């Protein structure tokens, strides 16, 4: 069954009139939901006392919102009263009115909606933006949304660069502000609909198909770009647009007349939906489900909006993020095992998480093979880059271990990276520590083997790479004990490493802190075994992130472009 959706241009504070209008239309059409693509509220700077009173009425539920209405940020900040409400209710302004957030992925009524509100602020260079309610976003915010992989509906305040090329549709006004990062996001997500706003004009581009990597038309992915005028605009341009969309429809492989090629040209890589990533902030999977406060997803099953590792989570601790590449990112660990003084050569803990952007419990559950392999490659690239940083900063006195817990019922898989004295590793003490601890816990025996992205492994596993830099001739390192040379990102041999894998049979109790516990003991940091026992102030975390970034900068391939 298809969903009927009504899209509304900028409302600019006239929500009393607009909700009235929607109530009328809804009575005749019974829409599933409405989306406001421009500003719902007036700029706080231009608000009169009447606007203010109407906002209070809205917040007190004295104004009826006739159907579920979703909105994001447009060109102005949200009114302070609305922010205050959202601070306590997360995304619900009042019954039926939901804030999508500035940078978000939301699934409702079976539709995946991706929003990037506000305008690009190139003056903000420090990663993804922390402000949830100001109308600015960074390039990293746009990149972070690539992790959604696909979208039914994309909403952006600004237009994608080059959107009008190859189009014969007239536009009565000059082209509104465009952004390259919006074009990149549209190319990556290949949304079925992309909506934006254009004050005094309505614009509907010819539909366009995206191109595959080798420049061939991909008829399975067609985007319709539309831009709506503002409510009450003097040119009487269209500010409402209704359409029907079947979230379950499989794309048709025919290109209808009038469809053009993507104005953005060829994108590096095709990315598709992964049905196993359920981006269900509002949906519990039930049909025709209306979001209510009481029916939020259960805490025990985080969805990307709540997942601590999903960049689309608006409450993410963004100050911990230190690098964002194409499919993956780096963040320093909360409550790191080492302190800033554990490794004086470094001056920061260097306990780092290498994270995929895709929300999935394991590598194997990333169903799109291309995304999986690109993610694995990039995670390895980060790992090697981190090794290079250690060589550079510590004159090869530190090695590193990196572990992964792969469990089908995990939440968002990742690798934990931790430095350790090279000498301990070279003498085999780290390997022994893992093996002995596994034995003590009556776990199965570690096997020395390389398993790549682990997709051939049956069932859950714990794996750890143990790496140390090569100082001159390595002694005793040979293939017989499973050790092999490791290369840095330039392909140069910069050390030796081995990979140990512990299979986790179904039903076995496995301590998720196992890796950290082994390393805590080995490094004499038992008191810091649990991350919750190692709280840092936000200022300390920021300090560690900055020191890390400075050290890593030389090796951070995500900065090259
Ligand atoms: C989409 O498919 C699911 C599962 O088959 C079904 O429960 C749902 O009703 C369908 N949604 C629509 C809008 O048709
Ligand atoms: C505020 O609400 C009143 C009463 O509902 C309405 O008449 C008026 O038009 C509203 N003002 C704005 C700016 O929407
Ligand atoms: C989702 O995951 C399950 C279990 O891992 C698998 O059987 C199924 O094929 C996956 N579905 C898709 C669409 O990837
Ligand atoms: Zn996640």
Coordinates of C-alpha atoms and ligand atoms in Angstrom, one line a residue:
X1 CA 0.0 0.0 0.0
X2 CA 1.3 3.4 -0.9
X3 CA 1.8 6.4 1.4
X4 CA 0.3 9.8 0.6
X5 CA 2.7 12.6 1.6
X6 CA 2.1 16.3 1.5
X7 CA 5.1 18.6 1.4
X8 CA 5.0 22.2 2.5
X9 CA 7.4 25.0 1.7
X10 CA 8.6 27.6 4.2
X11 CA 5.8 28.4 6.7
X12 CA 7.6 31.4 8.3
X13 CA 5.6 31.4 11.4
X14 CA 2.1 31.2 9.7
X15 CA 1.5 27.7 11.2
X16 CA -2.0 28.6 12.3
X17 CA -3.1 29.2 8.7
X18 CA -1.0 26.3 7.4
X19 CA -2.3 23.7 9.8
X20 CA -5.9 24.9 9.0
X21 CA -5.2 24.4 5.3
X22 CA -3.6 21.0 6.0
X23 CA -6.7 19.9 8.1
X24 CA -8.9 20.6 5.1
X25 CA -6.7 18.7 2.7
X26 CA -6.2 15.9 5.1
X27 CA -10.0 15.4 5.5
X28 CA -10.3 14.8 1.8
X29 CA -7.1 12.9 1.1
X30 CA -6.0 11.3 4.4
X31 CA -2.3 11.8 4.1
X32 CA 0.1 9.6 6.0
X33 CA 2.3 12.5 6.9
X34 CA 3.3 16.1 6.1
X35 CA 6.8 17.4 5.8
X36 CA 7.7 21.1 6.1
X37 CA 10.9 21.7 4.0
X38 CA 11.6 25.3 4.9
X39 CA 11.4 27.2 8.1
X40 CA 8.3 26.4 10.2
X41 CA 8.9 29.3 12.5
X42 CA 9.8 32.9 11.9
X43 CA 13.3 34.1 12.7
X44 CA 13.3 34.9 16.5
X45 CA 14.7 38.3 15.5
X46 CA 11.6 39.2 13.5
X47 CA 9.0 37.7 15.8
X48 CA 6.2 39.8 17.2
X49 CA 4.4 39.3 20.5
X50 CA 1.6 37.7 18.5
X51 CA 4.0 35.1 17.0
X52 CA 5.2 34.5 20.4
X53 CA 1.7 33.9 21.8
X54 CA 0.9 31.6 19.0
X55 CA 4.0 29.5 19.7
X56 CA 2.9 29.3 23.3
X57 CA -0.5 28.1 22.2
X58 CA 1.1 25.5 19.9
X59 CA 3.3 24.2 22.8
X60 CA 0.2 24.1 25.1
X61 CA -1.6 22.0 22.5
X62 CA -4.2 24.7 22.0
X63 CA -3.5 24.5 18.2
X64 CA -4.4 21.3 16.5
X65 CA -1.8 19.7 14.3
X66 CA -4.1 17.6 12.1
X67 CA -1.7 14.9 11.0
X68 CA 1.9 13.9 11.8
X69 CA 4.1 16.9 10.6
X70 CA 7.9 16.7 10.4
X71 CA 10.2 19.6 10.0
X72 CA 13.9 20.4 10.0
X73 CA 15.9 23.6 10.3
X74 CA 15.7 26.1 7.4
X75 CA 17.4 29.5 7.4
X76 CA 16.7 30.7 10.9
X77 CA 17.4 29.3 14.4
X78 CA 14.4 27.8 16.2
X79 CA 12.5 30.0 18.7
X80 CA 13.9 29.7 22.2
X81 CA 10.7 28.3 23.6
X82 CA 10.6 25.6 21.0
X83 CA 14.3 24.7 21.8
X84 CA 13.4 24.6 25.5
X85 CA 10.6 22.1 24.7
X86 CA 12.8 20.0 22.5
X87 CA 15.5 19.9 25.2
X88 CA 13.2 17.8 27.3
X89 CA 11.1 16.0 24.7
X90 CA 13.9 15.2 22.2
X91 CA 11.9 15.7 19.0
X92 CA 8.3 16.2 19.9
X93 CA 7.2 19.8 19.9
X94 CA 3.6 18.9 20.6
X95 CA 1.2 16.2 19.5
X96 CA 1.8 15.4 15.8
X97 CA 4.6 17.9 15.4
X98 CA 8.1 16.4 15.2
X99 CA 11.5 18.0 14.7
X100 CA 13.6 15.8 12.4
X101 CA 16.8 17.5 13.7
X102 CA 19.3 19.3 11.5
X103 CA 21.3 16.2 10.5
X104 CA 19.2 13.1 10.7
X105 CA 17.9 9.9 9.3
X106 CA 14.4 8.9 10.3
X107 CA 12.1 6.1 9.3
X108 CA 8.4 6.6 9.6
X109 CA 5.5 4.9 7.7
X110 CA 8.2 2.8 6.1
X111 CA 9.8 5.8 4.5
X112 CA 13.4 6.7 5.1
X113 CA 13.7 10.5 5.4
X114 CA 17.2 12.1 5.5
X115 CA 17.4 15.7 6.5
X116 CA 20.3 18.2 6.3
X117 CA 18.9 21.6 7.5
X118 CA 20.6 25.0 7.5
X119 CA 23.3 26.3 5.3
X120 CA 26.9 25.4 4.9
X121 CA 29.1 27.3 7.2
X122 CA 32.7 27.0 5.9
X123 CA 33.9 28.9 8.9
X124 CA 33.2 25.9 11.1
X125 CA 36.1 23.6 10.4
X126 CA 36.0 21.4 13.5
X127 CA 34.2 18.3 12.2
X128 CA 30.5 17.8 12.6
X129 CA 28.5 20.5 14.1
X130 CA 27.5 20.4 17.7
X131 CA 24.7 22.9 17.7
X132 CA 21.4 21.2 17.2
X133 CA 19.2 24.3 16.7
X134 CA 21.3 26.8 14.7
X135 CA 20.8 26.9 11.0
X136 CA 24.3 26.0 9.9
X137 CA 25.9 22.7 8.9
X138 CA 29.4 21.6 8.0
X139 CA 30.7 19.5 5.1
X140 CA 31.2 16.7 7.7
X141 CA 27.5 16.9 8.6
X142 CA 26.7 16.1 5.0
X143 CA 29.3 13.4 4.8
X144 CA 28.1 11.8 8.0
X145 CA 24.7 11.3 6.3
X146 CA 26.3 9.2 3.6
X147 CA 26.1 6.5 6.3
X148 CA 22.4 6.3 5.7
X149 CA 23.2 4.7 2.3
X150 CA 19.9 5.4 0.8
X151 CA 16.8 7.6 1.2
X152 CA 13.2 7.7 0.0
X153 CA 13.1 11.4 0.7
X154 CA 16.0 13.8 1.1
X155 CA 15.4 17.3 2.5
X156 CA 17.9 20.1 2.3
X157 CA 17.7 23.8 2.8
X158 CA 20.0 24.6 -0.1
X159 CA 20.0 23.2 -3.6
X160 CA 22.6 20.8 -5.0
X161 CA 25.3 22.4 -7.2
X162 CA 24.6 21.9 -10.9
X163 CA 21.1 20.7 -10.4
X164 CA 19.8 22.8 -13.3
X165 CA 22.3 21.6 -15.8
X166 CA 20.7 19.4 -18.4
X167 CA 17.3 20.7 -17.5
X168 CA 14.9 22.7 -19.7
X169 CA 12.6 23.8 -16.9
X170 CA 12.3 27.5 -16.5
X171 CA 12.9 29.1 -13.2
X172 CA 11.3 32.6 -12.7
X173 CA 14.0 33.6 -10.3
X174 CA 17.8 33.4 -10.1
X175 CA 19.1 30.0 -9.0
X176 CA 18.9 29.8 -5.2
X177 CA 22.1 29.1 -3.2
X178 CA 23.6 25.7 -4.0
X179 CA 26.1 23.5 -2.2
X180 CA 28.5 20.9 -3.6
X181 CA 28.1 18.8 -0.4
X182 CA 24.3 18.6 -1.0
X183 CA 25.0 17.4 -4.6
X184 CA 27.4 14.8 -3.2
X185 CA 24.8 13.7 -0.7
X186 CA 22.1 13.4 -3.4
X187 CA 24.4 11.3 -5.6
X188 CA 25.3 9.0 -2.8
X189 CA 21.8 8.5 -1.4
X190 CA 20.0 8.5 -4.7
X191 CA 16.8 9.5 -3.0
X192 CA 13.5 9.0 -4.8
X193 CA 12.5 12.6 -3.9
X194 CA 14.7 15.5 -3.0
X195 CA 13.0 18.6 -1.7
X196 CA 14.3 22.1 -1.1
X197 CA 13.0 25.6 -0.9
X198 CA 13.1 28.7 -3.2
X199 CA 11.2 31.7 -1.6
X200 CA 9.3 33.1 -4.6
X201 CA 9.4 30.1 -7.0
X202 CA 8.3 26.6 -7.4
X203 CA 10.7 24.4 -9.4
X204 CA 10.3 20.8 -10.5
X205 CA 13.3 19.4 -12.4
X206 CA 12.9 16.6 -14.9
X207 CA 13.5 13.4 -13.1
X208 CA 17.0 12.1 -13.5
X209 CA 18.7 8.8 -13.2
X210 CA 22.0 8.3 -11.6
X211 CA 25.0 6.9 -13.3
X212 CA 26.9 3.8 -12.4
X213 CA 30.6 3.9 -11.8
X214 CA 31.4 3.3 -15.4
X215 CA 29.1 6.1 -16.6
X216 CA 26.1 3.9 -17.5
X217 CA 22.6 4.9 -16.7
X218 CA 21.3 3.3 -13.6
X219 CA 17.5 3.1 -14.3
X220 CA 16.9 1.6 -10.9
X221 CA 17.7 4.9 -9.2
X222 CA 15.7 7.9 -10.3
X223 CA 15.5 11.1 -8.3
X224 CA 12.8 13.8 -8.6
X225 CA 14.1 17.2 -7.3
X226 CA 11.5 19.7 -6.3
X227 CA 11.7 23.1 -4.6
X228 CA 8.8 24.8 -3.0
X229 CA 7.9 28.4 -2.7
X230 CA 7.1 30.1 0.7
X231 CA 3.5 30.1 2.1
X232 CA 1.8 33.3 1.1
X233 CA 4.5 34.3 -1.5
X234 CA 3.5 37.3 -3.6
X235 CA 4.1 35.5 -6.9
X236 CA 1.4 32.9 -6.0
X237 CA 3.9 30.1 -6.7
X238 CA 3.1 26.6 -5.5
X239 CA 4.0 26.0 -1.8
X240 CA 2.3 22.7 -1.4
X241 CA 3.1 19.4 -3.2
X242 CA 1.3 16.1 -2.6
X243 CA 2.5 12.8 -3.9
X244 CA 2.1 9.1 -3.4
X245 CA 5.0 6.8 -2.7
X246 CA 5.1 3.1 -2.0
X247 CA 7.9 2.4 0.4
X248 CA 7.9 -1.2 -0.7
X249 CA 8.0 -0.6 -4.4
X250 CA 10.8 -2.1 -6.3
X251 CA 12.2 0.3 -8.9
X252 CA 11.1 -0.2 -12.4
X253 CA 13.9 -0.6 -15.0
X254 CA 12.3 1.7 -17.5
X255 CA 13.2 5.3 -18.0
X256 CA 10.3 7.4 -18.8
X257 CA 10.5 10.1 -21.6
X258 CA 11.8 13.4 -20.3
X259 CA 14.1 11.8 -17.7
X260 CA 17.7 13.1 -18.0
X261 CA 21.0 11.9 -16.8
X262 CA 22.2 13.0 -13.4
X263 CA 23.4 16.6 -13.5
X264 CA 26.1 15.6 -11.0
X265 CA 27.9 13.1 -13.4
X266 CA 29.5 9.9 -12.2
X267 CA 29.9 9.1 -8.6
X268 CA 32.7 6.9 -7.4
X269 CA 30.6 4.1 -6.0
X270 CA 27.1 2.9 -6.0
X271 CA 25.6 2.5 -2.6
X272 CA 22.3 0.9 -1.9
X273 CA 19.9 0.3 0.9
X274 CA 20.7 -2.3 3.4
X275 CA 17.4 -3.6 4.7
X276 CA 19.1 -4.9 7.8
X277 CA 19.8 -1.3 9.0
X278 CA 16.5 -0.4 10.5
X279 CA 16.5 3.4 10.8
X280 CA 13.4 3.4 12.8
X281 CA 13.3 6.3 15.1
X282 CA 9.5 6.7 14.8
X283 CA 8.4 3.4 13.5
X284 CA 8.2 0.2 15.6
X285 CA 7.7 -1.7 12.4
X286 CA 4.0 -1.8 12.7
X287 CA 1.8 -0.7 9.9
X288 CA 0.3 2.8 9.9
X289 CA 1.9 3.5 13.2
X290 CA 1.5 7.0 14.6
X291 CA 4.4 8.1 16.7
X292 CA 3.6 8.7 20.3
X293 CA 5.8 9.3 23.2
X294 CA 5.0 6.1 24.9
X295 CA 5.7 3.9 21.9
X296 CA 9.3 4.9 21.3
X297 CA 11.7 2.2 20.3
X298 CA 12.8 0.2 23.4
X299 CA 16.0 1.3 25.0
X300 CA 17.5 -2.1 24.6
X301 CA 17.5 -1.9 20.9
X302 CA 19.1 1.4 19.9
X303 CA 18.2 2.7 16.5
X304 CA 20.6 5.0 14.8
X305 CA 19.1 8.1 16.3
X306 CA 20.0 6.7 19.7
X307 CA 23.0 4.7 18.7
X308 CA 26.2 6.1 20.3
X309 CA 28.1 5.4 17.2
X310 CA 25.8 6.6 14.5
X311 CA 26.7 10.1 13.2
X312 CA 23.0 10.6 12.5
X313 CA 22.4 10.6 16.3
X314 CA 21.8 14.3 17.1
X315 CA 23.0 13.6 20.7
X316 CA 26.3 12.2 19.6
X317 CA 29.3 13.3 21.6
X318 CA 30.7 15.0 18.6
X319 CA 33.8 16.5 20.3
X320 CA 35.2 13.0 20.5
X321 CA 35.2 12.6 16.7
X322 CA 38.6 13.2 15.3
X323 CA 38.4 12.2 11.6
X324 CA 35.7 11.4 9.1
X325 CA 36.5 9.6 5.8
X326 CA 34.2 8.1 3.2
X327 CA 32.8 5.0 4.9
X328 CA 34.3 5.2 8.3
X329 CA 35.4 7.6 11.0
X330 CA 37.6 7.8 14.1
X331 CA 36.6 8.8 17.5
X332 CA 38.6 8.8 20.7
X333 CA 37.3 6.5 23.4
X334 CA 35.1 7.8 26.2
X335 CA 36.8 6.8 29.5
X336 CA 40.0 5.7 27.8
X337 CA 42.0 2.9 29.3
X338 CA 45.4 4.7 29.2
X339 CA 45.6 8.3 30.5
X340 CA 47.5 11.2 28.9
X341 CA 50.5 10.2 30.9
X342 CA 50.5 6.4 30.4
X343 CA 52.6 6.9 27.3
X344 CA 54.7 10.0 27.9
X345 CA 56.1 9.8 24.4
X346 CA 52.5 10.5 23.1
X347 CA 51.0 12.8 25.7
X348 CA 47.4 11.5 25.0
X349 CA 45.7 8.2 25.6
X350 CA 45.4 7.2 21.9
X351 CA 42.6 4.8 22.8
X352 CA 40.8 5.1 19.5
X353 CA 37.7 3.6 18.0
X354 CA 37.6 2.9 14.2
X355 CA 34.0 3.1 13.3
X356 CA 32.0 2.3 10.2
X357 CA 29.4 4.9 9.2
X358 CA 26.9 2.2 8.4
X359 CA 24.8 1.0 11.3
X360 CA 25.2 -2.7 11.4
X361 CA 26.0 -5.3 14.1
X362 CA 28.8 -7.1 12.1
X363 CA 30.6 -6.9 8.8
X364 CA 28.6 -9.8 7.5
X365 CA 25.4 -8.0 8.1
X366 CA 26.3 -5.2 5.8
X367 CA 24.4 -6.7 2.9
X368 CA 25.8 -4.5 0.1
X369 CA 29.0 -6.2 -0.8
X370 CA 30.6 -3.0 -2.2
X371 CA 29.9 -1.0 1.0
X372 CA 31.3 -3.9 3.1
X373 CA 34.5 -4.2 1.2
X374 CA 35.1 -0.4 1.0
X375 CA 34.4 -0.2 4.8
X376 CA 36.8 -3.0 5.6
X377 CA 39.5 -1.4 3.4
X378 CA 39.1 2.0 4.9
X379 CA 39.1 0.6 8.5
X380 CA 42.4 -1.1 7.7
X381 CA 43.7 2.1 6.2
X382 CA 42.9 4.0 9.4
X383 CA 44.6 1.2 11.4
X384 CA 47.8 1.5 9.3
X385 CA 47.7 5.3 9.5
X386 CA 47.5 5.0 13.3
X387 CA 50.5 2.7 13.3
X388 CA 52.4 5.3 11.2
X389 CA 51.5 7.9 13.8
X390 CA 52.9 5.8 16.6
X391 CA 56.2 5.2 14.7
X392 CA 56.4 8.9 14.0
X393 CA 55.6 10.1 17.6
X394 CA 57.4 7.5 19.7
X395 CA 60.5 6.5 17.7
X396 CA 59.0 3.0 17.3
X397 CA 58.8 2.4 21.0
X398 CA 55.1 1.7 20.9
X399 CA 53.2 -1.0 19.0
X400 CA 49.4 -1.4 19.0
X401 CA 46.6 -3.8 19.3
X402 CA 43.3 -3.6 17.6
X403 CA 40.3 -5.7 18.5
X404 CA 36.9 -6.4 17.2
X405 CA 33.9 -8.1 18.8
X406 CA 31.7 -9.5 16.1
X407 CA 28.3 -10.6 17.4
X408 CA 25.1 -11.0 15.4
X409 CA 23.2 -9.3 18.2
X410 CA 25.7 -6.5 18.5
X411 CA 24.7 -2.9 17.8
X412 CA 27.2 -1.0 15.7
X413 CA 30.4 -2.9 15.1
X414 CA 33.8 -1.2 15.4
X415 CA 37.4 -1.8 16.2
X416 CA 39.2 -0.6 19.4
X417 CA 42.8 0.6 18.9
X418 CA 45.2 0.8 21.8
X419 CA 49.0 1.4 21.9
X420 CA 51.2 -0.9 24.0
X421 CA 54.9 -1.0 24.5
X422 CA 56.6 -2.5 21.5
X423 CA 58.8 -4.6 23.7
X424 CA 55.9 -6.3 25.4
X425 CA 54.5 -7.2 22.0
X426 CA 57.8 -8.3 20.5
X427 CA 58.4 -10.6 23.4
X428 CA 55.1 -12.3 22.8
X429 CA 53.7 -11.1 26.2
X430 CA 50.6 -9.5 24.7
X431 CA 49.7 -12.6 22.7
X432 CA 50.3 -14.7 25.8
X433 CA 48.1 -12.5 27.9
X434 CA 45.1 -12.9 25.6
X435 CA 45.6 -16.6 25.4
X436 CA 46.0 -17.1 29.1
X437 CA 43.0 -14.9 29.9
X438 CA 40.8 -16.8 27.4
X439 CA 41.9 -20.0 29.1
X440 CA 41.1 -18.7 32.5
X441 CA 37.7 -17.7 31.3
X442 CA 37.2 -21.2 29.8
X443 CA 36.7 -19.7 26.4
X444 CA 37.7 -21.6 23.3
X445 CA 41.3 -21.4 22.2
X446 CA 42.6 -18.5 20.1
X447 CA 43.6 -19.4 16.6
X448 CA 46.2 -17.5 14.6
X449 CA 44.6 -16.6 11.4
X450 CA 43.7 -13.7 9.1
X451 CA 40.0 -13.6 8.4
X452 CA 39.6 -10.3 6.4
X453 CA 36.2 -8.9 6.8
X454 CA 35.2 -12.1 8.7
X455 CA 32.4 -13.0 6.3
X456 CA 33.6 -16.6 6.0
X457 CA 33.5 -17.0 9.8
X458 CA 30.5 -19.0 11.0
X459 CA 29.0 -17.3 14.0
X460 CA 30.4 -14.7 16.4
X461 CA 34.0 -14.1 17.1
X462 CA 36.5 -11.9 18.9
X463 CA 39.6 -11.0 16.9
X464 CA 42.7 -9.0 17.8
X465 CA 45.6 -7.8 15.7
X466 CA 48.9 -7.4 17.5
X467 CA 51.3 -5.1 15.8
X468 CA 54.8 -3.8 16.5
X469 CA 57.1 -1.5 14.5
X470 CA 60.1 -3.1 13.0
X471 CA 63.3 -1.6 14.4
X472 CA 66.0 -2.8 12.0
X473 CA 66.1 -6.6 11.7
X474 CA 63.3 -8.3 13.4
X475 CA 64.4 -11.3 15.3
X476 CA 62.3 -14.4 15.7
X477 CA 59.5 -13.1 13.5
X478 CA 58.6 -15.6 11.0
X479 CA 55.7 -17.2 9.2
X480 CA 55.8 -20.2 11.4
X481 CA 54.4 -18.5 14.4
X482 CA 51.8 -16.7 12.2
X483 CA 53.6 -13.4 12.2
X484 CA 53.8 -11.5 9.0
X485 CA 55.1 -8.1 7.9
X486 CA 52.6 -5.2 7.9
X487 CA 52.7 -2.4 5.5
X488 CA 51.8 1.2 6.0
X489 CA 49.5 3.1 3.7
X490 CA 52.2 3.7 1.2
X491 CA 52.9 0.0 0.9
X492 CA 56.2 0.2 2.8
X493 CA 56.9 -2.5 5.3
X494 CA 56.7 -0.8 8.7
X495 CA 56.3 -3.6 11.2
X496 CA 55.1 -7.1 12.0
X497 CA 51.8 -8.3 13.1
X498 CA 49.6 -11.3 13.7
X499 CA 45.9 -11.8 14.0
X500 CA 44.3 -14.0 16.6
X501 CA 40.7 -15.1 16.4
X502 CA 38.5 -16.5 19.1
X503 CA 35.3 -18.2 17.9
X504 CA 32.4 -17.5 20.2
X505 CA 30.0 -20.4 20.1
X506 CA 26.3 -19.6 20.3
X507 CA 25.1 -19.4 23.8
X508 CA 28.5 -18.9 25.4
X509 CA 28.7 -16.0 27.8
X510 CA 31.3 -13.6 26.6
X511 CA 32.5 -10.6 28.5
X512 CA 32.4 -7.6 26.2
X513 CA 35.1 -6.0 28.3
X514 CA 37.5 -8.9 27.6
X515 CA 39.9 -7.0 25.4
X516 CA 40.0 -4.1 27.7
X517 CA 40.4 -6.3 30.7
X518 CA 43.4 -8.1 29.3
X519 CA 45.1 -4.9 28.3
X520 CA 44.3 -3.3 31.7
X521 CA 46.1 -6.1 33.5
X522 CA 49.1 -6.0 31.2
X523 CA 49.5 -2.3 31.4
X524 CA 49.0 -2.2 35.1
X525 CA 45.8 -0.2 34.7
X526 CA 43.4 -2.5 36.5
X527 CA 41.7 0.3 38.3
X528 CA 40.7 1.7 34.9
X529 CA 39.3 -1.6 33.6
X530 CA 35.8 -0.2 33.3
X531 CA 35.3 2.9 31.2
X532 CA 32.7 4.2 33.6
X533 CA 35.5 4.4 36.2
X534 CA 37.5 6.7 34.0
X535 CA 35.3 9.7 33.6
X536 CA 36.8 12.8 32.0
X537 CA 35.4 16.3 31.9
X538 CA 34.3 17.5 28.4
X539 CA 37.3 19.8 28.5
X540 CA 39.7 17.0 29.1
X541 CA 38.1 15.0 26.3
X542 CA 38.4 18.0 24.0
X543 CA 42.0 18.4 25.0
X544 CA 42.7 14.8 24.2
X545 CA 40.9 15.0 20.9
X546 CA 42.9 18.1 19.9
X547 CA 46.2 16.6 20.9
X548 CA 45.4 13.4 19.0
X549 CA 44.3 15.3 15.9
X550 CA 47.5 17.3 15.8
X551 CA 49.6 14.1 16.0
X552 CA 47.5 12.3 13.5
X553 CA 47.1 15.1 11.0
X554 CA 50.1 14.0 8.9
X555 CA 48.6 10.6 8.5
X556 CA 44.9 11.5 8.2
X557 CA 44.0 10.6 4.6
X558 CA 40.5 12.0 5.1
X559 CA 42.1 15.4 5.0
X560 CA 43.5 14.9 1.5
X561 CA 41.2 15.9 -1.3
Ligands
LIG1 C1 5.6 -3.0 3.2 O1 5.9 -4.3 3.4 C2 5.7 -4.7 4.8 C3 6.3 -6.1 4.9 O2 5.9 -6.9 3.9 C4 4.3 -4.6 5.2 O3 4.1 -5.0 6.5 C5 3.8 -3.2 5.0 O4 2.4 -3.1 5.2 C6 4.1 -2.7 3.6 N1 3.9 -1.2 3.6 C7 3.2 -0.6 2.8 C8 3.0 0.8 2.9 O5 2.6 -1.2 1.8
LIG2 C1 -1.9 33.8 15.6 O1 -3.1 33.1 16.1 C2 -4.3 33.8 15.8 C3 -5.4 33.1 16.4 O2 -5.4 31.7 16.1 C4 -4.5 34.0 14.3 O3 -5.6 34.7 14.0 C5 -3.2 34.7 13.7 O4 -3.3 34.8 12.3 C6 -2.0 34.0 14.1 N1 -0.8 34.7 13.7 C7 0.1 34.2 12.8 C8 1.2 35.1 12.5 O5 -0.1 33.2 12.3
LIG3 C1 19.3 -9.5 7.1 O1 20.1 -10.3 8.0 C2 19.6 -11.7 8.1 C3 20.4 -12.3 9.2 O2 21.7 -11.9 9.3 C4 19.8 -12.3 6.8 O3 19.3 -13.7 6.8 C5 19.0 -11.6 5.7 O4 19.2 -12.1 4.5 C6 19.4 -10.1 5.7 N1 18.5 -9.4 4.9 C7 19.0 -8.5 4.0 C8 18.0 -7.9 3.1 O5 20.1 -8.2 3.9
LIG4 ZN1 24.8 2.9 14.8

